[in-house]
């Protein structure tokens, strides 16, 4: 029988951490995040190009859940730093979602357009990195929406006590995430080889296949958000930041693979790019995704405030494993294996997400 990933000594502390994080989220994080989202919706209305404006508003309307979930990481920050952490995370996630939509458009010079657009990530950390993001792109935004997002993120970051410990790592991870998004869009159009070569060349100490690395890279903005939260803690060292980055890169891998898993049947029917389709069978997919869940939980257990990070990992998994697609013939073996790896922490969160989905869809 598989030994649970969470050590028994951490279980009760993890459940207490969940209660505390929820209290902090609803009282000090959510109200500010909602306000920031309204602010960016108003700002997006000023984009002068109709197509770019539509991209921004659609993402803010349909993908606001991305902001509402990633900003939960702000509950890790001390209360006096929390508002700055929220503002930085919201601006960066809104930027990420907008760039995802804009860079998905295909043009004659699509690759260069993507690289220029994603330089906005650099500008979120370094003022001198600001550039003409739409260079080579057939559309223009003279309202400065991207620059406003980058500036808001950068100004909030500069108020955090341990920005110096995380800045270079966060900037590099954000740039890495942008490049992964470019190549993932190309893979969705059938150009898989560049993504495979790039992901394969970026090997680190994690025992992952190229598509597992690519999956994690595509969602590695999650690691940037975790680093931003860490910058709000005066105790954070460079070594702490490196451990946070590694744990949340693994969490990003788990996120993308579970997302791909529950969408497998839909992606297959549409002919869409699917990370889990690279596995030779459902059994192999289940084995590998469960192993990654274990690696992620182990990495989280090694962080300062481990109970909170463990509950975050369990929450990520529960969100996807509560979806209807988790019970498809292909996904079910992985659902069972991952749930077993993350017991008992995942059980109450899984119940909460299933209840939420039933009420939402009623």
Short mmCIF file of C-alpha atoms in Angstrom, two decimals:
data_model
loop_
_atom_site.label_atom_id
_atom_site.label_comp_id
_atom_site.label_asym_id
_atom_site.label_seq_id
_atom_site.Cartn_x
_atom_site.Cartn_y
_atom_site.Cartn_z
CA UNK A 1 0.00 0.00 0.00
CA UNK A 2 1.32 3.48 -0.91
CA UNK A 3 2.42 5.52 2.06
CA UNK A 4 0.60 8.90 2.14
CA UNK A 5 2.74 11.80 0.97
CA UNK A 6 1.93 13.96 3.99
CA UNK A 7 3.79 12.92 7.18
CA UNK A 8 1.38 12.27 10.07
CA UNK A 9 2.96 15.06 12.14
CA UNK A 10 1.97 17.59 9.49
CA UNK A 11 -1.63 16.50 8.98
CA UNK A 12 -3.31 18.30 11.86
CA UNK A 13 -1.17 21.39 11.24
CA UNK A 14 -2.15 21.30 7.57
CA UNK A 15 -5.86 21.27 8.37
CA UNK A 16 -5.36 24.18 10.77
CA UNK A 17 -3.41 25.97 8.01
CA UNK A 18 -6.36 25.48 5.65
CA UNK A 19 -8.75 27.11 8.12
CA UNK A 20 -6.37 30.00 8.74
CA UNK A 21 -5.71 30.56 5.04
CA UNK A 22 -9.45 30.62 4.32
CA UNK A 23 -10.01 33.21 7.03
CA UNK A 24 -7.20 35.40 5.69
CA UNK A 25 -8.38 34.97 2.11
CA UNK A 26 -11.96 36.08 2.62
CA UNK A 27 -11.16 38.94 4.99
CA UNK A 28 -7.93 40.45 3.63
CA UNK A 29 -7.19 39.02 0.17
CA UNK A 30 -10.43 38.51 -1.76
CA UNK A 31 -11.85 42.04 -1.26
CA UNK A 32 -8.65 43.63 -2.59
CA UNK A 33 -8.33 41.13 -5.44
CA UNK A 34 -11.92 41.83 -6.53
CA UNK A 35 -11.19 45.56 -6.43
CA UNK A 36 -8.03 45.11 -8.51
CA UNK A 37 -9.96 43.05 -11.07
CA UNK A 38 -12.56 45.82 -11.40
CA UNK A 39 -9.74 48.31 -11.86
CA UNK A 40 -8.20 46.31 -14.71
CA UNK A 41 -11.58 45.80 -16.37
CA UNK A 42 -12.05 49.57 -16.40
CA UNK A 43 -8.51 50.04 -17.71
CA UNK A 44 -9.02 47.45 -20.47
CA UNK A 45 -11.97 49.47 -21.79
CA UNK A 46 -9.44 52.13 -22.85
CA UNK A 47 -7.56 49.83 -25.26
CA UNK A 48 -8.03 51.50 -28.63
CA UNK A 49 -7.74 48.41 -30.85
CA UNK A 50 -11.09 46.58 -30.86
CA UNK A 51 -9.60 43.08 -31.14
CA UNK A 52 -7.04 43.62 -28.39
CA UNK A 53 -9.73 45.19 -26.20
CA UNK A 54 -11.96 42.16 -26.76
CA UNK A 55 -9.10 39.79 -25.84
CA UNK A 56 -8.49 41.69 -22.61
CA UNK A 57 -12.14 41.90 -21.58
CA UNK A 58 -12.95 38.30 -22.46
CA UNK A 59 -9.99 37.08 -20.41
CA UNK A 60 -10.95 39.29 -17.48
CA UNK A 61 -14.51 38.00 -17.63
CA UNK A 62 -14.01 34.32 -18.41
CA UNK A 63 -10.64 33.65 -16.77
CA UNK A 64 -11.02 35.73 -13.62
CA UNK A 65 -10.99 32.41 -11.77
CA UNK A 66 -7.26 32.23 -12.54
CA UNK A 67 -6.75 35.41 -10.55
CA UNK A 68 -9.08 34.37 -7.74
CA UNK A 69 -7.23 31.08 -7.24
CA UNK A 70 -3.61 32.18 -7.70
CA UNK A 71 -4.09 35.10 -5.34
CA UNK A 72 -4.71 32.59 -2.54
CA UNK A 73 -0.91 32.46 -2.33
CA UNK A 74 -1.05 35.97 -0.87
CA UNK A 75 -2.38 34.42 2.34
CA UNK A 76 1.24 33.32 2.96
CA UNK A 77 2.42 36.94 3.22
CA UNK A 78 2.43 38.86 6.51
CA UNK A 79 -0.63 41.08 6.91
CA UNK A 80 1.25 44.35 6.42
CA UNK A 81 2.70 43.10 3.10
CA UNK A 82 -0.39 41.32 1.85
CA UNK A 83 -1.93 44.19 -0.13
CA UNK A 84 1.27 44.67 -2.16
CA UNK A 85 1.48 40.94 -2.82
CA UNK A 86 -2.14 40.88 -3.99
CA UNK A 87 -1.63 43.83 -6.34
CA UNK A 88 1.50 42.28 -7.86
CA UNK A 89 -0.06 38.83 -8.32
CA UNK A 90 -3.27 40.21 -9.84
CA UNK A 91 -1.41 42.45 -12.31
CA UNK A 92 0.94 39.64 -13.35
CA UNK A 93 -1.85 37.06 -13.77
CA UNK A 94 -4.02 39.51 -15.76
CA UNK A 95 -0.99 40.19 -17.96
CA UNK A 96 -0.32 36.46 -18.40
CA UNK A 97 -3.92 35.73 -19.43
CA UNK A 98 -4.00 38.67 -21.84
CA UNK A 99 -0.69 37.68 -23.46
CA UNK A 100 -1.93 34.11 -23.76
CA UNK A 101 -4.87 35.33 -25.84
CA UNK A 102 -2.97 37.86 -27.96
CA UNK A 103 -0.02 35.56 -28.70
CA UNK A 104 -2.38 32.78 -29.75
CA UNK A 105 -3.25 34.70 -32.91
CA UNK A 106 -1.29 33.46 -35.92
CA UNK A 107 0.47 35.91 -38.22
CA UNK A 108 3.27 35.71 -40.77
CA UNK A 109 5.89 36.58 -38.12
CA UNK A 110 4.11 34.95 -35.19
CA UNK A 111 7.23 33.80 -33.33
CA UNK A 112 8.81 37.28 -33.16
CA UNK A 113 5.50 38.84 -32.19
CA UNK A 114 5.30 36.43 -29.29
CA UNK A 115 8.81 37.18 -28.06
CA UNK A 116 8.18 40.92 -28.11
CA UNK A 117 4.85 40.57 -26.33
CA UNK A 118 6.26 38.44 -23.55
CA UNK A 119 8.97 41.01 -22.84
CA UNK A 120 6.27 42.61 -20.72
CA UNK A 121 7.21 39.98 -18.12
CA UNK A 122 10.74 41.42 -17.97
CA UNK A 123 9.30 44.91 -17.53
CA UNK A 124 7.27 43.67 -14.54
CA UNK A 125 10.60 43.22 -12.74
CA UNK A 126 12.91 45.75 -14.45
CA UNK A 127 11.81 49.20 -15.63
CA UNK A 128 14.59 49.33 -18.22
CA UNK A 129 13.13 46.24 -19.93
CA UNK A 130 10.07 48.16 -21.18
CA UNK A 131 9.87 48.09 -24.97
CA UNK A 132 7.48 48.21 -27.91
CA UNK A 133 5.66 44.99 -27.07
CA UNK A 134 3.65 45.03 -30.30
CA UNK A 135 6.68 45.39 -32.59
CA UNK A 136 6.08 43.13 -35.58
CA UNK A 137 2.47 42.61 -34.50
CA UNK A 138 -0.23 43.83 -36.93
CA UNK A 139 -2.27 45.28 -34.04
CA UNK A 140 -1.32 48.25 -31.87
CA UNK A 141 -2.45 49.45 -28.47
CA UNK A 142 -1.64 53.10 -27.88
CA UNK A 143 -3.39 53.12 -24.52
CA UNK A 144 -0.44 51.43 -22.79
CA UNK A 145 -2.43 48.57 -21.21
CA UNK A 146 0.50 46.14 -21.08
CA UNK A 147 2.84 48.80 -19.76
CA UNK A 148 0.30 49.73 -17.08
CA UNK A 149 0.12 46.10 -15.94
CA UNK A 150 3.92 45.76 -15.87
CA UNK A 151 4.30 49.04 -13.98
CA UNK A 152 1.65 48.12 -11.40
CA UNK A 153 3.33 44.78 -10.75
CA UNK A 154 6.81 46.32 -10.53
CA UNK A 155 5.75 49.13 -8.19
CA UNK A 156 4.02 46.69 -5.83
CA UNK A 157 7.05 44.38 -5.86
CA UNK A 158 9.41 47.21 -4.94
CA UNK A 159 7.58 47.61 -1.62
CA UNK A 160 8.22 44.01 -0.54
CA UNK A 161 11.01 43.47 2.02
CA UNK A 162 12.69 40.48 0.36
CA UNK A 163 12.35 41.30 -3.31
CA UNK A 164 16.14 41.07 -3.65
CA UNK A 165 16.03 37.40 -2.63
CA UNK A 166 13.54 36.43 -5.34
CA UNK A 167 13.77 39.03 -8.12
CA UNK A 168 16.21 37.40 -10.54
CA UNK A 169 14.68 33.96 -10.06
CA UNK A 170 11.13 35.28 -10.49
CA UNK A 171 12.06 37.25 -13.61
CA UNK A 172 13.80 34.24 -15.18
CA UNK A 173 10.84 31.99 -14.36
CA UNK A 174 8.39 34.48 -15.85
CA UNK A 175 10.45 34.70 -19.05
CA UNK A 176 10.62 30.91 -19.16
CA UNK A 177 6.83 30.75 -18.82
CA UNK A 178 6.40 33.19 -21.69
CA UNK A 179 8.63 31.17 -23.99
CA UNK A 180 6.73 28.01 -23.06
CA UNK A 181 3.45 29.70 -23.98
CA UNK A 182 4.81 30.65 -27.41
CA UNK A 183 5.94 27.11 -28.13
CA UNK A 184 2.77 25.57 -26.69
CA UNK A 185 0.67 27.62 -29.11
CA UNK A 186 2.86 26.35 -31.95
CA UNK A 187 2.42 22.77 -30.71
CA UNK A 188 -1.35 23.27 -30.73
CA UNK A 189 -0.99 24.01 -34.45
CA UNK A 190 0.97 20.80 -35.01
CA UNK A 191 4.50 22.19 -34.59
CA UNK A 192 5.53 19.94 -31.69
CA UNK A 193 9.23 19.49 -32.44
CA UNK A 194 10.38 22.98 -31.30
CA UNK A 195 8.58 22.49 -27.97
CA UNK A 196 10.07 19.02 -27.52
CA UNK A 197 13.60 20.22 -28.28
CA UNK A 198 13.32 23.25 -26.01
CA UNK A 199 11.81 21.34 -23.08
CA UNK A 200 14.27 18.47 -23.48
CA UNK A 201 17.23 20.86 -23.38
CA UNK A 202 16.04 22.46 -20.15
CA UNK A 203 16.64 19.45 -17.93
CA UNK A 204 16.99 20.00 -14.18
CA UNK A 205 17.12 17.63 -11.22
CA UNK A 206 13.46 16.58 -11.52
CA UNK A 207 13.00 13.15 -13.21
CA UNK A 208 10.53 14.29 -15.87
CA UNK A 209 9.93 13.55 -19.55
CA UNK A 210 10.12 16.38 -22.08
CA UNK A 211 6.34 16.77 -22.24
CA UNK A 212 6.10 16.83 -18.45
CA UNK A 213 8.72 19.60 -18.40
CA UNK A 214 6.85 21.44 -21.14
CA UNK A 215 3.59 21.10 -19.20
CA UNK A 216 5.20 22.57 -16.09
CA UNK A 217 6.89 25.36 -18.03
CA UNK A 218 3.59 26.42 -19.60
CA UNK A 219 2.10 27.00 -16.13
CA UNK A 220 5.26 28.11 -14.33
CA UNK A 221 3.75 31.56 -13.73
CA UNK A 222 2.41 29.77 -10.63
CA UNK A 223 5.99 29.59 -9.32
CA UNK A 224 6.39 33.32 -9.94
CA UNK A 225 3.30 34.04 -7.83
CA UNK A 226 4.69 31.86 -5.03
CA UNK A 227 7.98 33.77 -5.20
CA UNK A 228 6.12 37.07 -4.98
CA UNK A 229 4.38 35.84 -1.83
CA UNK A 230 7.76 34.76 -0.44
CA UNK A 231 9.16 38.24 -1.11
CA UNK A 232 6.62 39.58 1.38
CA UNK A 233 8.16 37.52 4.20
CA UNK A 234 11.15 39.30 5.82
CA UNK A 235 12.68 35.90 6.66
CA UNK A 236 12.96 34.70 3.05
CA UNK A 237 16.50 33.90 1.89
CA UNK A 238 17.80 33.11 -1.59
CA UNK A 239 17.91 29.42 -0.60
CA UNK A 240 14.26 29.63 0.49
CA UNK A 241 13.37 31.20 -2.87
CA UNK A 242 15.09 28.40 -4.78
CA UNK A 243 13.17 25.78 -2.81
CA UNK A 244 9.89 27.63 -3.38
CA UNK A 245 10.60 27.87 -7.11
CA UNK A 246 11.36 24.16 -7.39
CA UNK A 247 8.26 23.12 -5.42
CA UNK A 248 5.94 25.34 -7.44
CA UNK A 249 7.46 24.37 -10.78
CA UNK A 250 6.48 20.82 -9.85
CA UNK A 251 3.05 22.10 -8.78
CA UNK A 252 2.76 23.77 -12.19
CA UNK A 253 3.56 20.45 -13.87
CA UNK A 254 0.88 18.74 -11.80
CA UNK A 255 -1.59 21.53 -12.63
CA UNK A 256 -1.15 21.28 -16.40
CA UNK A 257 -1.16 17.48 -16.48
CA UNK A 258 -4.34 17.25 -14.41
CA UNK A 259 -5.97 19.91 -16.57
CA UNK A 260 -4.99 17.91 -19.66
CA UNK A 261 -6.17 14.70 -17.99
CA UNK A 262 -9.71 15.87 -17.26
CA UNK A 263 -9.98 17.44 -20.74
CA UNK A 264 -8.58 14.36 -22.50
CA UNK A 265 -11.81 13.19 -24.14
CA UNK A 266 -12.74 16.69 -25.28
CA UNK A 267 -9.24 17.35 -26.66
CA UNK A 268 -9.29 14.01 -28.46
CA UNK A 269 -12.64 14.80 -30.07
CA UNK A 270 -11.48 18.24 -31.19
CA UNK A 271 -8.00 17.20 -32.23
CA UNK A 272 -6.48 19.65 -29.73
CA UNK A 273 -2.95 19.37 -28.35
CA UNK A 274 -2.93 17.18 -25.24
CA UNK A 275 0.00 16.64 -22.89
CA UNK A 276 -1.38 13.39 -21.48
CA UNK A 277 -1.75 11.96 -24.99
CA UNK A 278 2.04 11.50 -25.07
CA UNK A 279 1.70 8.73 -22.49
CA UNK A 280 1.39 5.31 -24.16
CA UNK A 281 -1.56 4.27 -21.97
CA UNK A 282 -3.89 5.38 -19.21
CA UNK A 283 -1.98 3.16 -16.78
CA UNK A 284 1.33 4.85 -17.56
CA UNK A 285 -0.31 8.28 -17.30
CA UNK A 286 -1.70 7.35 -13.90
CA UNK A 287 1.67 6.11 -12.67
CA UNK A 288 3.55 9.19 -13.85
CA UNK A 289 1.02 11.80 -12.67
CA UNK A 290 0.80 10.13 -9.27
CA UNK A 291 4.61 10.16 -9.05
CA UNK A 292 4.62 13.88 -9.85
CA UNK A 293 1.97 14.47 -7.18
CA UNK A 294 4.27 12.71 -4.71
CA UNK A 295 7.29 14.77 -5.82
CA UNK A 296 5.28 17.96 -5.48
CA UNK A 297 4.03 17.10 -1.99
CA UNK A 298 7.53 16.12 -0.88
CA UNK A 299 8.94 19.42 -2.17
CA UNK A 300 6.15 21.36 -0.43
CA UNK A 301 6.85 19.51 2.82
CA UNK A 302 10.42 20.86 2.72
CA UNK A 303 9.37 24.51 2.64
CA UNK A 304 8.96 26.93 5.51
CA UNK A 305 5.26 26.89 6.50
CA UNK A 306 5.01 23.42 4.98
CA UNK A 307 1.42 22.77 6.18
CA UNK A 308 0.15 25.72 4.15
CA UNK A 309 2.04 24.64 1.02
CA UNK A 310 0.82 21.05 1.37
CA UNK A 311 -2.77 22.23 1.51
CA UNK A 312 -2.12 24.31 -1.61
CA UNK A 313 -0.91 21.21 -3.48
CA UNK A 314 -3.93 19.24 -2.28
CA UNK A 315 -6.20 22.10 -3.36
CA UNK A 316 -4.71 22.18 -6.87
CA UNK A 317 -5.28 18.46 -7.28
CA UNK A 318 -8.77 18.55 -5.77
CA UNK A 319 -9.89 21.30 -8.14
CA UNK A 320 -9.19 19.13 -11.19
CA UNK A 321 -10.07 15.76 -9.69
CA UNK A 322 -13.52 17.08 -8.76
CA UNK A 323 -14.28 17.82 -12.44
CA UNK A 324 -16.55 15.41 -14.38
CA UNK A 325 -13.70 14.57 -16.76
CA UNK A 326 -11.74 13.02 -13.90
CA UNK A 327 -14.06 10.00 -14.06
CA UNK A 328 -13.57 9.20 -17.76
CA UNK A 329 -12.12 5.82 -18.67
CA UNK A 330 -8.73 7.37 -19.42
CA UNK A 331 -8.62 9.69 -16.40
CA UNK A 332 -10.03 7.45 -13.66
CA UNK A 333 -6.84 5.43 -12.97
CA UNK A 334 -4.88 8.66 -12.45
CA UNK A 335 -7.69 10.14 -10.34
CA UNK A 336 -7.54 7.14 -8.02
CA UNK A 337 -3.73 7.13 -7.82
CA UNK A 338 -3.31 10.86 -7.21
CA UNK A 339 -6.07 10.87 -4.58
CA UNK A 340 -4.29 8.01 -2.80
CA UNK A 341 -0.98 9.90 -2.88
CA UNK A 342 -2.48 13.02 -1.33
CA UNK A 343 -4.68 11.41 1.32
CA UNK A 344 -5.88 12.43 3.83
CA UNK A 345 -5.38 16.13 3.05
CA UNK A 346 -7.18 16.03 -0.28
CA UNK A 347 -10.36 14.38 1.04
CA UNK A 348 -12.18 17.39 2.59
CA UNK A 349 -11.06 19.73 -0.22
CA UNK A 350 -12.25 17.25 -2.82
CA UNK A 351 -15.63 17.17 -1.11
CA UNK A 352 -15.78 20.98 -1.06
CA UNK A 353 -14.97 21.29 -4.75
CA UNK A 354 -17.46 18.59 -5.75
CA UNK A 355 -20.15 20.34 -3.72
CA UNK A 356 -19.26 23.68 -5.30
CA UNK A 357 -19.46 22.19 -8.80
CA UNK A 358 -22.87 20.62 -8.08
CA UNK A 359 -24.26 23.89 -6.77
CA UNK A 360 -22.76 25.86 -9.65
CA UNK A 361 -24.20 23.53 -12.27
CA UNK A 362 -27.60 23.08 -10.62
#
